[in-house]
CSV table of C-alpha atoms in Angstrom, one decimal:
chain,number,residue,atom,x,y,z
A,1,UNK,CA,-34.4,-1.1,8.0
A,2,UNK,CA,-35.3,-3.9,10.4
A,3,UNK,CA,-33.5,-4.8,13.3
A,4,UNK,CA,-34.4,-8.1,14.2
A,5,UNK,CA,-31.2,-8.4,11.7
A,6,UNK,CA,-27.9,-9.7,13.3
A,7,UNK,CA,-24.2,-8.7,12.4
A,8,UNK,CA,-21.8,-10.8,9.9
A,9,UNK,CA,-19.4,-11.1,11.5
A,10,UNK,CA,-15.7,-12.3,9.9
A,11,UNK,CA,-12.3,-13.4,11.1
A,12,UNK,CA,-9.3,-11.6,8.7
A,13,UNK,CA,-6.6,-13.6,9.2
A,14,UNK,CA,-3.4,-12.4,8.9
A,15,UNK,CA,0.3,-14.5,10.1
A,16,UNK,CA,0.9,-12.6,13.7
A,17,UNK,CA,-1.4,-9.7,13.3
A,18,UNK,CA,-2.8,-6.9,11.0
A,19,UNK,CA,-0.3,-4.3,12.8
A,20,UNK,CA,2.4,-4.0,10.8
A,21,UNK,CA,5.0,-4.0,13.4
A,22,UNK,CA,2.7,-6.8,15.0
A,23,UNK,CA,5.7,-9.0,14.6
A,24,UNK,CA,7.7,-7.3,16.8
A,25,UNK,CA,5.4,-7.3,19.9
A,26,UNK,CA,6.8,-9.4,23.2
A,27,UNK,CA,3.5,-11.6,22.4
A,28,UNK,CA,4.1,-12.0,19.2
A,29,UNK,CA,4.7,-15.4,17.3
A,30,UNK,CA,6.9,-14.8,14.8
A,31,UNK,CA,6.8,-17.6,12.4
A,32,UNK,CA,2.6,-17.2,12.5
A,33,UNK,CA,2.6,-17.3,8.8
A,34,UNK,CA,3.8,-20.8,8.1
A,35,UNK,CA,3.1,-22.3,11.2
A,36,UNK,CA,-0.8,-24.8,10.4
A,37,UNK,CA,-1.2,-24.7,13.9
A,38,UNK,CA,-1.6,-21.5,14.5
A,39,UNK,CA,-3.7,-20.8,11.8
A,40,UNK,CA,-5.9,-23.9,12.8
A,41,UNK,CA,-6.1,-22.5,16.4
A,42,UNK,CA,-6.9,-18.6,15.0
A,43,UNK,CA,-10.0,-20.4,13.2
A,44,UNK,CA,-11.0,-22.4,16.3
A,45,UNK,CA,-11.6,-19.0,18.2
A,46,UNK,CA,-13.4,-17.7,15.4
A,47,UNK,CA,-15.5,-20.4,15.7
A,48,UNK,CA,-16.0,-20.5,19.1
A,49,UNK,CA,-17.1,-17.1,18.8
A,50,UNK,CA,-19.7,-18.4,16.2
A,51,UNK,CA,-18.2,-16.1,13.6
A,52,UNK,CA,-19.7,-16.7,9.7
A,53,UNK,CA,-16.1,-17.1,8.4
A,54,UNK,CA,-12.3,-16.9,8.4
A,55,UNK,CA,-10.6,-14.9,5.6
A,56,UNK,CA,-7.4,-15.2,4.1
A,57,UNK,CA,-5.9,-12.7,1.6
A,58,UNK,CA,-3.5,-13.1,-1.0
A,59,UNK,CA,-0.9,-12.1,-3.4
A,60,UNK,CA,0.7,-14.4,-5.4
A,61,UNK,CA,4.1,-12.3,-5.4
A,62,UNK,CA,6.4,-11.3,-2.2
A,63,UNK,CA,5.2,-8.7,-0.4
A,64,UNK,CA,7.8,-6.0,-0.7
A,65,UNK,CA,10.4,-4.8,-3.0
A,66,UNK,CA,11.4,-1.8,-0.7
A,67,UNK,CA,14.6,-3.5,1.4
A,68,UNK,CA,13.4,-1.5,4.3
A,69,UNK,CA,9.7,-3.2,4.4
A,70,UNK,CA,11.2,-6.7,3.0
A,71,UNK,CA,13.5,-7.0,6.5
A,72,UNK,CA,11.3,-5.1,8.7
A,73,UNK,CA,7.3,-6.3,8.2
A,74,UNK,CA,7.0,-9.9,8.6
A,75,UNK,CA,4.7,-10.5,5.7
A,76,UNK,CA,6.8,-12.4,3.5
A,77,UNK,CA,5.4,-15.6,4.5
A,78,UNK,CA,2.8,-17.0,3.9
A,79,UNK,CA,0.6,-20.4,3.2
A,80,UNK,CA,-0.9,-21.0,-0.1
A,81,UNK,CA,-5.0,-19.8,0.4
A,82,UNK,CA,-6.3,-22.9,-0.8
A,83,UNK,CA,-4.1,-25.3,0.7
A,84,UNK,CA,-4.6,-23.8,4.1
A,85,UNK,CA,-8.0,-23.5,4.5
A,86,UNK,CA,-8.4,-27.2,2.8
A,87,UNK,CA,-6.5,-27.9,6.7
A,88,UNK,CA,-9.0,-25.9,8.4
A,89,UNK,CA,-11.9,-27.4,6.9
A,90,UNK,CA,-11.0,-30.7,8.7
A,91,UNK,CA,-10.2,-28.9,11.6
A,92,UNK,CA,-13.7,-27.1,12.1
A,93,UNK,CA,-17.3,-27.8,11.6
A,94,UNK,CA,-19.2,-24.5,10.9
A,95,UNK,CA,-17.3,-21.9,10.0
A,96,UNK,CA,-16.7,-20.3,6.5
A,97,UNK,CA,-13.7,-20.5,4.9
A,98,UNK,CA,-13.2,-18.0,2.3
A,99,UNK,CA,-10.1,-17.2,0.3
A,100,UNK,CA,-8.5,-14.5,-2.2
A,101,UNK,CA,-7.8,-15.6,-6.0
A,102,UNK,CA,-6.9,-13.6,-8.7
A,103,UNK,CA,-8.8,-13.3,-12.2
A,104,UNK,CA,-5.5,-12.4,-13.8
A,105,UNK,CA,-3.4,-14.6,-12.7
A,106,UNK,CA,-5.9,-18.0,-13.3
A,107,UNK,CA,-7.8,-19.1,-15.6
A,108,UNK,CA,-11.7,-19.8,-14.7
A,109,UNK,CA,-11.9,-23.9,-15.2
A,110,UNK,CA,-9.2,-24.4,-12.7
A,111,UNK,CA,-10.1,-22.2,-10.2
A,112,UNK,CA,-13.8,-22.6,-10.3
A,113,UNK,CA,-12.8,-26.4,-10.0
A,114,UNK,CA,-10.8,-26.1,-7.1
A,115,UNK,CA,-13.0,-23.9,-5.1
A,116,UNK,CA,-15.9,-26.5,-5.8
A,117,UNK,CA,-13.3,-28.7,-4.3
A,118,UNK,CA,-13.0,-27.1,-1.4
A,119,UNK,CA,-16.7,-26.3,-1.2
A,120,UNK,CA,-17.4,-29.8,-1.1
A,121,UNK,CA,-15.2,-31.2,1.2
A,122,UNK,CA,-15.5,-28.6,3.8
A,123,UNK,CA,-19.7,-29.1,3.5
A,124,UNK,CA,-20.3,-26.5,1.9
A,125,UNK,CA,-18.4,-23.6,3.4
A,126,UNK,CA,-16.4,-22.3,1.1
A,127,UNK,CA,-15.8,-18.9,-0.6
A,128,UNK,CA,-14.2,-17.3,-3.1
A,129,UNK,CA,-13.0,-13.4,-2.9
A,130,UNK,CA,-12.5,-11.8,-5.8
A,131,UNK,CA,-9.4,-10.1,-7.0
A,132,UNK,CA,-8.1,-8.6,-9.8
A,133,UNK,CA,-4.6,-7.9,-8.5
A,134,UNK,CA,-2.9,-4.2,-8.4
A,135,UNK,CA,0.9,-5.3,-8.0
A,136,UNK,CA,3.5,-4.8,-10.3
A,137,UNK,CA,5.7,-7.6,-8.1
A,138,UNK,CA,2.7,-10.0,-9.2
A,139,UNK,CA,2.4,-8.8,-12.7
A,140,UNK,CA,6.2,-9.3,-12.6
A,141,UNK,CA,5.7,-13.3,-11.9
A,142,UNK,CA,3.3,-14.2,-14.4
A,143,UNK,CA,3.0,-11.4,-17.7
A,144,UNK,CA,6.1,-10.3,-19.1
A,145,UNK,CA,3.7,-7.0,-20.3
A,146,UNK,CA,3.3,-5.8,-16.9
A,147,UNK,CA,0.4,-4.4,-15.3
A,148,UNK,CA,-2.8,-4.1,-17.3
A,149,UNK,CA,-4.9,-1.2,-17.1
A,150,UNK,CA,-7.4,-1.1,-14.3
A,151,UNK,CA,-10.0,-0.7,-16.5
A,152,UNK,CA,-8.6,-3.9,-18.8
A,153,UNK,CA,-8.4,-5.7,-15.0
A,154,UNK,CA,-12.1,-5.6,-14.2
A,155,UNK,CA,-13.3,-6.5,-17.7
A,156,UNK,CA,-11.4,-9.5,-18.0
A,157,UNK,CA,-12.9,-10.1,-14.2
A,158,UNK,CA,-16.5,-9.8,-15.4
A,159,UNK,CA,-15.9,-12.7,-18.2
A,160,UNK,CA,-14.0,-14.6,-15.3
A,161,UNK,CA,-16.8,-14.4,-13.3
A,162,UNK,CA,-19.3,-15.7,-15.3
A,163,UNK,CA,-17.4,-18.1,-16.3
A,164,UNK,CA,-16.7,-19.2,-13.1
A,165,UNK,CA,-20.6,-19.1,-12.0
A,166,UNK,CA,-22.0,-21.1,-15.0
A,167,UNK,CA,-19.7,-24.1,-14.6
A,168,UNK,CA,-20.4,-24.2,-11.1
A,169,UNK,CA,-24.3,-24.1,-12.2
A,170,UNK,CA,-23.6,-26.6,-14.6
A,171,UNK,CA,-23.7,-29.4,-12.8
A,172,UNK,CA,-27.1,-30.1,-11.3
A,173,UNK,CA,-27.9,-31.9,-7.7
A,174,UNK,CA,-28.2,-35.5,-8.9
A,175,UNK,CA,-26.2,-35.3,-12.0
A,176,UNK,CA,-23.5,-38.0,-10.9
A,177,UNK,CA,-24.7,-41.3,-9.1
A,178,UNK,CA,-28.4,-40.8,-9.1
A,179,UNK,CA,-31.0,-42.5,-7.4
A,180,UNK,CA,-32.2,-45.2,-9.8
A,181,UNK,CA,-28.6,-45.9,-9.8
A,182,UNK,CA,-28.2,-47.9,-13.9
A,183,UNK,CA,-25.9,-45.5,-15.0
A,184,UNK,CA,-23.2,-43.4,-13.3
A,185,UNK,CA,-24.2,-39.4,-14.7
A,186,UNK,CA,-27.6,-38.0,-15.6
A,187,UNK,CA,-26.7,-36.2,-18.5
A,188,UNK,CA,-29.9,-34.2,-18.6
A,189,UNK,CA,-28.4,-32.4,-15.1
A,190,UNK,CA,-25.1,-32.0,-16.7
A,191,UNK,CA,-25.0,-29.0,-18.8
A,192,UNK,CA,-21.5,-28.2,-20.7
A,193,UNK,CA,-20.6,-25.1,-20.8
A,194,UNK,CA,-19.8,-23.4,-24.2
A,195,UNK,CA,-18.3,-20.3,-23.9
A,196,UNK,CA,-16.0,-18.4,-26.0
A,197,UNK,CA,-15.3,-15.0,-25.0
A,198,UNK,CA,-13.0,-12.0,-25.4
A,199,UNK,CA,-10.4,-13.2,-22.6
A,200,UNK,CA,-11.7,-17.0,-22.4
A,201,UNK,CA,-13.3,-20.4,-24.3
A,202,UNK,CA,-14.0,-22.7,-22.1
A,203,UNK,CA,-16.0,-26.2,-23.2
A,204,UNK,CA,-16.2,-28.1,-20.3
A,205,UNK,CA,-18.2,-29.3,-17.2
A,206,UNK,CA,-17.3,-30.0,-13.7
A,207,UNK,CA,-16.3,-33.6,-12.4
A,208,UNK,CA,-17.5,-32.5,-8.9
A,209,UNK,CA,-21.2,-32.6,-7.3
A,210,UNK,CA,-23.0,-28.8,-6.4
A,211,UNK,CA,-22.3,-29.1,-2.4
A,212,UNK,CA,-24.8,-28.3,0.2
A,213,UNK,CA,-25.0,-24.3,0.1
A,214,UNK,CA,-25.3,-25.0,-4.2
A,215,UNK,CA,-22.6,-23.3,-4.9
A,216,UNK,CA,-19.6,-21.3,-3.0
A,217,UNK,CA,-20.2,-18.0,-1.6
A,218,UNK,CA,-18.9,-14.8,-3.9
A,219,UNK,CA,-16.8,-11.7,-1.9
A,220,UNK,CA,-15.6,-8.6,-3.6
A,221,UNK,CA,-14.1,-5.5,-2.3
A,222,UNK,CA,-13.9,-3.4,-5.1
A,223,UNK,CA,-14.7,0.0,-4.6
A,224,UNK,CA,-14.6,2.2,-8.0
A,225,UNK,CA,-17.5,2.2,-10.3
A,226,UNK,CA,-16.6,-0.9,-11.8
A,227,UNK,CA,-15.1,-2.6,-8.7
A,228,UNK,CA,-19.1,-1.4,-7.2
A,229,UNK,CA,-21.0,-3.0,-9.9
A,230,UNK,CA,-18.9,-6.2,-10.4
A,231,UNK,CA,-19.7,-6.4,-6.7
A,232,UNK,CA,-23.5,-5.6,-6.7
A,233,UNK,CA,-23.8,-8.3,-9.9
A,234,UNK,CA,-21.9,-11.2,-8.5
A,235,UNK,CA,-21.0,-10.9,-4.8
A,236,UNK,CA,-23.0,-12.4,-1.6
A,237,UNK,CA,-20.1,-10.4,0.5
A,238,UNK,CA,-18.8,-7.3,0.1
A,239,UNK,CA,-15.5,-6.1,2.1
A,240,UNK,CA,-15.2,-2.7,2.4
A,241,UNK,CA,-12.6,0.1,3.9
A,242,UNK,CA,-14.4,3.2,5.5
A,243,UNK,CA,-12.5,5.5,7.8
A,244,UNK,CA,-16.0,8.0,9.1
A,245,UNK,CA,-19.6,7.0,9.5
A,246,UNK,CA,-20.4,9.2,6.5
A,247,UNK,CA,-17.8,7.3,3.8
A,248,UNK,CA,-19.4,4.0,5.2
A,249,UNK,CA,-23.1,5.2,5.4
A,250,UNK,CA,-22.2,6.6,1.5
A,251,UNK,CA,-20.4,3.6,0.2
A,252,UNK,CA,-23.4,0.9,1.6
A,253,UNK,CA,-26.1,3.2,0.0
A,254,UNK,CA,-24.1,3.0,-3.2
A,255,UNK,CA,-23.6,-0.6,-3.2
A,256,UNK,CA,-27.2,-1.8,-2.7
A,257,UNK,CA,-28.5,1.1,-5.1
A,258,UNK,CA,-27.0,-1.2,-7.7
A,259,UNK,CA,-28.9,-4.1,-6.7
A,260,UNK,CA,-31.9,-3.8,-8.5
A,261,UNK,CA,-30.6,-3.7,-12.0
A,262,UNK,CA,-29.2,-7.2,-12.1
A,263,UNK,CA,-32.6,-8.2,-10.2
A,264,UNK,CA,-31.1,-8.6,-6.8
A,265,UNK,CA,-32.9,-7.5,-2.8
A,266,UNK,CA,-30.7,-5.4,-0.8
A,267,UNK,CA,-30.3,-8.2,1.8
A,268,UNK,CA,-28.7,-10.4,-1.3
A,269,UNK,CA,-25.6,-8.8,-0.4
A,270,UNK,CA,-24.1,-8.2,3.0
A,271,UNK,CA,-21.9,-5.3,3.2
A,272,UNK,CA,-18.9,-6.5,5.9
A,273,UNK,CA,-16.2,-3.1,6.2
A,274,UNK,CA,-13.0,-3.8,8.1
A,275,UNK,CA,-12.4,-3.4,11.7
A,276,UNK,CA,-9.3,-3.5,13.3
A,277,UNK,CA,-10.6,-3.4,17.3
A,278,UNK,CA,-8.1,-3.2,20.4
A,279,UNK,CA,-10.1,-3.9,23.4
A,280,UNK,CA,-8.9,-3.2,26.9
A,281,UNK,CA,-10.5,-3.4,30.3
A,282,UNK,CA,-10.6,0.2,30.6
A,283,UNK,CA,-10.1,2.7,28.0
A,284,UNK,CA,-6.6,3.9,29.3
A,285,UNK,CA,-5.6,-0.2,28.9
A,286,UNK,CA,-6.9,0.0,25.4
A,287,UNK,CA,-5.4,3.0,24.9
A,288,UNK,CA,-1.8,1.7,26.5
A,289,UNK,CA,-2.3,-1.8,24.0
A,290,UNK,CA,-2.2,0.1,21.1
A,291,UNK,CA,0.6,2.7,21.6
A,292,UNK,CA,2.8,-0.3,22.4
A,293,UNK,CA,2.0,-1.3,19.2
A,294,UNK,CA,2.3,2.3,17.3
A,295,UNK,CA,5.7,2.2,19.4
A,296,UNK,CA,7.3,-0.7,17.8
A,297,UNK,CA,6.9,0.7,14.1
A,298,UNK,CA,10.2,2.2,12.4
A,299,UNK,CA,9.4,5.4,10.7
A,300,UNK,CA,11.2,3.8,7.5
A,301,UNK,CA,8.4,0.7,7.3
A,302,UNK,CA,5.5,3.1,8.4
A,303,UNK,CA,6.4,5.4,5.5
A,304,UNK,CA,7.4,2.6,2.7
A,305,UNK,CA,3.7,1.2,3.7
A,306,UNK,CA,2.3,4.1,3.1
A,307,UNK,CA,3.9,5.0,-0.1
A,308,UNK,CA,3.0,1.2,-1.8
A,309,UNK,CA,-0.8,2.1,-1.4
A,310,UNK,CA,-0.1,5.3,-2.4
A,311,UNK,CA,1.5,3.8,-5.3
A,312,UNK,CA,4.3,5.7,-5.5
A,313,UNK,CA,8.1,4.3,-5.4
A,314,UNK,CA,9.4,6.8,-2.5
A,315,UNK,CA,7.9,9.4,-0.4
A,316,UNK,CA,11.6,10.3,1.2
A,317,UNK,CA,12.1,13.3,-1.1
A,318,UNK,CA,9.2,15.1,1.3
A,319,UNK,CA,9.8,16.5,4.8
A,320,UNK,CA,8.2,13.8,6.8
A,321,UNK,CA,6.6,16.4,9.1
A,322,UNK,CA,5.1,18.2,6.2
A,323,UNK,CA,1.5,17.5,4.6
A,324,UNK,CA,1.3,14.6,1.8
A,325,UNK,CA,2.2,16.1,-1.0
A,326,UNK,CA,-0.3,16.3,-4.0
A,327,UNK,CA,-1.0,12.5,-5.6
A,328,UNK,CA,-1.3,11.3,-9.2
A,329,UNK,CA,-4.1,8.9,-10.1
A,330,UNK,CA,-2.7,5.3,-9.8
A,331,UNK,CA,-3.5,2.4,-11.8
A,332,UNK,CA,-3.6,-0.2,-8.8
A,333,UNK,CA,-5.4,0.5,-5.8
A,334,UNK,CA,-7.5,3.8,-6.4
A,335,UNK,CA,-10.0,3.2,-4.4
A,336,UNK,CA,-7.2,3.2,-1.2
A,337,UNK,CA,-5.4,6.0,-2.7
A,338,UNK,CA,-8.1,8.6,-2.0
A,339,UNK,CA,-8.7,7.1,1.2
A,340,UNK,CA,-5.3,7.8,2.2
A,341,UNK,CA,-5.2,11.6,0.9
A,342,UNK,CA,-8.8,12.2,2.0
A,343,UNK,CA,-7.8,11.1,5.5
A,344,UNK,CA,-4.4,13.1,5.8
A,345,UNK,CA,-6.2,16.6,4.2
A,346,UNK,CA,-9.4,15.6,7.0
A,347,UNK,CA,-7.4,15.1,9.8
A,348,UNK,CA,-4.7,17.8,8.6
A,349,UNK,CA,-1.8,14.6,9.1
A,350,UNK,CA,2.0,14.9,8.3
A,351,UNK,CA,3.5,12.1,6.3
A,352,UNK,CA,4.7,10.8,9.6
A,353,UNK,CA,1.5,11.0,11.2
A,354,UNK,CA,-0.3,9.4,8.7
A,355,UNK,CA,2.3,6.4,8.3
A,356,UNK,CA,1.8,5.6,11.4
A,357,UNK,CA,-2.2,5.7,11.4
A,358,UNK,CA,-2.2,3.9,8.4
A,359,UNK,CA,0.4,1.1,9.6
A,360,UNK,CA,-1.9,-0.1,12.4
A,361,UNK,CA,-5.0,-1.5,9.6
A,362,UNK,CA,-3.9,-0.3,6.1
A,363,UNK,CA,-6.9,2.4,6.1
A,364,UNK,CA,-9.4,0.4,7.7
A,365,UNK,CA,-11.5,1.6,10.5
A,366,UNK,CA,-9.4,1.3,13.7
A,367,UNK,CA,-11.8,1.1,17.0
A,368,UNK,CA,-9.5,1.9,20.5
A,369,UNK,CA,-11.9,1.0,23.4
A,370,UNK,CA,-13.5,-0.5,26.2
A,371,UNK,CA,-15.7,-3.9,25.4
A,372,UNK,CA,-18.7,-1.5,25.2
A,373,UNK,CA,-17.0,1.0,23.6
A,374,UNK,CA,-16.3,-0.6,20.8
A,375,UNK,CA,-19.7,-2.4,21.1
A,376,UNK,CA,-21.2,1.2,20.9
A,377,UNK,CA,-19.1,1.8,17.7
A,378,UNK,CA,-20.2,-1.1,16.0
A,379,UNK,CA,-23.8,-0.9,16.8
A,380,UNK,CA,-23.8,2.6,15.7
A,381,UNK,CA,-22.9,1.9,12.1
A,382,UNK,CA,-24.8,-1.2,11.7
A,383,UNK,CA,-28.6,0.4,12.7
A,384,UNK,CA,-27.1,3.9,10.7
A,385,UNK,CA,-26.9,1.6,7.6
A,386,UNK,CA,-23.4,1.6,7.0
A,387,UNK,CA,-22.3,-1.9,7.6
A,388,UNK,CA,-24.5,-5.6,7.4
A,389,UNK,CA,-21.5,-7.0,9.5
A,390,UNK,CA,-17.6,-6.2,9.9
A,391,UNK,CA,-14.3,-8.0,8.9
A,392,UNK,CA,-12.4,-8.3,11.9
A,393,UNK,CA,-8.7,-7.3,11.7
A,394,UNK,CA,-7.7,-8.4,15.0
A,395,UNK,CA,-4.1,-6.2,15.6
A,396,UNK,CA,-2.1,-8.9,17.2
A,397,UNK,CA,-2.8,-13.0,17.1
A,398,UNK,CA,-3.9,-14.6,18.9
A,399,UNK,CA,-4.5,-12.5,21.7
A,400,UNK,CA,-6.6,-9.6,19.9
A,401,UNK,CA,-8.6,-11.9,18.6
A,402,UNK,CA,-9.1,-13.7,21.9
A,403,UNK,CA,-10.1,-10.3,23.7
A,404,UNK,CA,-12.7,-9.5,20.6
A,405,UNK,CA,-14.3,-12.8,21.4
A,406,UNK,CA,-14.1,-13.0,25.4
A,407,UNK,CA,-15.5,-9.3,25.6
A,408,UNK,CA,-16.8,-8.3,22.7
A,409,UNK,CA,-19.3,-10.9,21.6
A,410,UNK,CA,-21.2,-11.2,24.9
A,411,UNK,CA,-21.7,-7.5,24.9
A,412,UNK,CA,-23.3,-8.0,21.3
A,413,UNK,CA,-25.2,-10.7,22.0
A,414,UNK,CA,-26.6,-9.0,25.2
A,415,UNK,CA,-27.6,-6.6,22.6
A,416,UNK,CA,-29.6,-9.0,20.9
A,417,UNK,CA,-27.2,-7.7,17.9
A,418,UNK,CA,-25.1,-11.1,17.4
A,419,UNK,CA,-26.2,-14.8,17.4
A,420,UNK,CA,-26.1,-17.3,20.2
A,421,UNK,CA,-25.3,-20.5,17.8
A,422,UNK,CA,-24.8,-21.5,14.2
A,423,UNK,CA,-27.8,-21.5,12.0
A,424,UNK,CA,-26.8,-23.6,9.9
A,425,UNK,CA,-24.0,-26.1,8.8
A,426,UNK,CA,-22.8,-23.9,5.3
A,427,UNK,CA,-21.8,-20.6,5.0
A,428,UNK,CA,-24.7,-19.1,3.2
A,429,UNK,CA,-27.2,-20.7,6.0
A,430,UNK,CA,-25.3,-18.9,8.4
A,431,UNK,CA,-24.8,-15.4,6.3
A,432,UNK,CA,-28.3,-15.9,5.6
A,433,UNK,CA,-28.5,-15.3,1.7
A,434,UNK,CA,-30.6,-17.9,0.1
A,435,UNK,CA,-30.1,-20.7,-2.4
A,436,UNK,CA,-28.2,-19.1,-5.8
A,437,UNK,CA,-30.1,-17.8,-8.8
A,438,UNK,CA,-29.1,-20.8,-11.4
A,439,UNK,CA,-27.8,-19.2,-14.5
């Protein structure tokens, strides 16, 4: 593997802070989610800190039906994915903007169209992650059925997919106002799309020009079999959620395994696993930042956290000093399921103990250190080929992200491990994954 490579590097955005008792902290702003603003200024840092891209998630359903987590976790509200980064396009000039939409709850012609949209006007930044959508509380809003099968999910997703990738191809670089000028479309560079498909037909083209990265960027995270080869077929990002060096080591072998079959080069796809960091002038600061945070969470919202990607309706019938009891395959998130159990039965964790590990990132890879500590950390798992980059759940806005960027950075740049400036002006210049295979 060479190492003239540099890290990906990604700012998860996320109201006040991925700590779920984030919203709590004397620093805190509370009303982070729905204040443009903040959000603007979060993406300003990023970029400052010449990150590839900001990411926003999404769930197109409240957040909690458990009254404990609905009045306790501030993460019931939020901006509209789409809408918000259209703001922070004209409120940056480099960095990615890359948002979460469902394939079950749209339908491919609209939301290809608006993420070419977006793509456009933003230069060619944009990105769209993937999402098939575990919640009942979103099946709830939109299918009167419920909650398809996970299997069902991903299937439909694969149509959705290509659905979405061949209108964006569809339109060629010239097709609208061309050169010689006489007419207003080349129709030889406009190529309508006739599909008709198990979950779709779509006969259309796009009204929008390709922008200047071709086409936006494609992020998945799933992390079954299905969820792995959607992702190795489609995806220029990868998210992941690796607790050891050994899950991540096994999950990015995995991943680019898969490549070849659909024709693809390992470096086609940059594997980018969470990190929530908490950085600290000395390790005992570090260390005294994130136990005020662990401090400030109920045990009620630790544990109703826990038991929602568990997907199971209660854990209060179990001792919450006792081990987690035995778990039945879900139909949501499995992949975070067996995180979750394989953590508590590694680290021999009591319900209590594991709610409140699991509150501070939702089972991603929590790094507690010094500016070269956590330098160390990451280093080590991107030359062990376990991660291409890392998502960057800073604990508590804006300040976590500040100290990542302040500290952090330099020490990876002094590493020759991060970049001095922007390659590029669009997102896959930056990421470094070449123009799109036209289909």
């Amino acid at each position: 593997m060479s190492f003239d490579r540099k890290m990906r590097l990604g700012a998860f955005l996320m109201a006040g802070g991925h700590h779920i008792a984030a919203w709590r902290h004397p620093d805190a702003h509370a009303e982070a989610g729905v204040d443009i603003d903040h959000f603007i200024a979060l993406a300003r840092i990023a970029e400052r800190g010449t990150f590839d891209m900001v990411f926003v998630e999404d769930a197109a359903a409240i957040r909690e039906r458990n009254p404990d987590m609905a009045s306790q976790a501030a993460r019931s509200t939020a901006f509209e994915p789409l809408s918000l980064l259209a703001a922070l396009a004209v409120n940056t000039s480099h960095i990615g903007l890359v948002a979460t939409a469902s394939t079950t709850y749209n339908e491919p012609y609209s939301l290809a169209r608006a993420f070419a949209s977006l793509d456009s006007l933003s230069g060619g930044r944009a990105g769209w992650n993937l999402v098939t959508s575990a919640s009942e509380l979103e099946a709830e809003n939109f299918a009167s059925s419920g909650l398809r099968p996970h299997s069902e999910r991903y299937e439909r997703a694969e149509e959705f997919a290509d659905v979405a990738l061949a209108l964006w191809d569809g339109v060629e670089h010239g097709a609208y106002l061309p050169e010689d000028a006489t007419v207003f479309a080349n129709r030889a560079k406009l190529h309508v799309l006739r599909h008709h498909g198990k979950h779709f037909a779509v006969e259309g083209v796009l009204e929008s020009l390709p922008s200047a990265q071709g086409r936006p960027i494609m992020v998945q995270a799933g992390a079954s079999d299905v969820g792995k080869d959607l992702a190795a077929r489609t995806a220029d990002i990868v998210f992941a959620a690796s607790q050891t060096l050994a899950e991540a080591k096994a999950y990015y072998a995995d991943v680019k395994s898969r490549l070849a079959k659909y024709g693809r080069k390992p470096d086609d796809v940059k594997i980018m696993p969470g990190i929530s960091p908490v950085v600290g002038a000395t390790e005992a600061e570090a260390k005294a930042k994130y136990r005020a945070l662990q401090e400030l969470i109920p045990d009620a919202v630790g544990v109703a956290l826990l038991a929602s990607y568990l997907s199971i309706q209660d854990l209060s019938a179990y001792p919450l000093d006792g081990p987690l009891p035995d778990m039945p395959q879900t139909n949501l998130i499995q992949s975070r399921q067996q995180l979750i159990i394989d953590l508590g039965r590694r680290e021999n964790l009591s319900i209590r103990e594991l709610a409140r590990h699991f509150a501070g990132a939702r089972g991603h890879w929590q790094v507690v250190g010094t500016p070269t500590q956590v330098a160390d950390a990451m280093e080590e798992r991107f030359r062990e080929g376990a991660a291409d980059g890392f998502n960057v759940m800073a604990p508590l806005f804006p300040s976590g992200l500040e100290d990542f960027i302040t500290h952090v950075v330099p020490e990876l740049r002094r590493r020759g491990l991060f970049r001095e400036e922007y390659e590029g002006r669009t997102l896959r210049a930056n990421l470094g994954v070449g123009a799109p295979s036209k289909r």
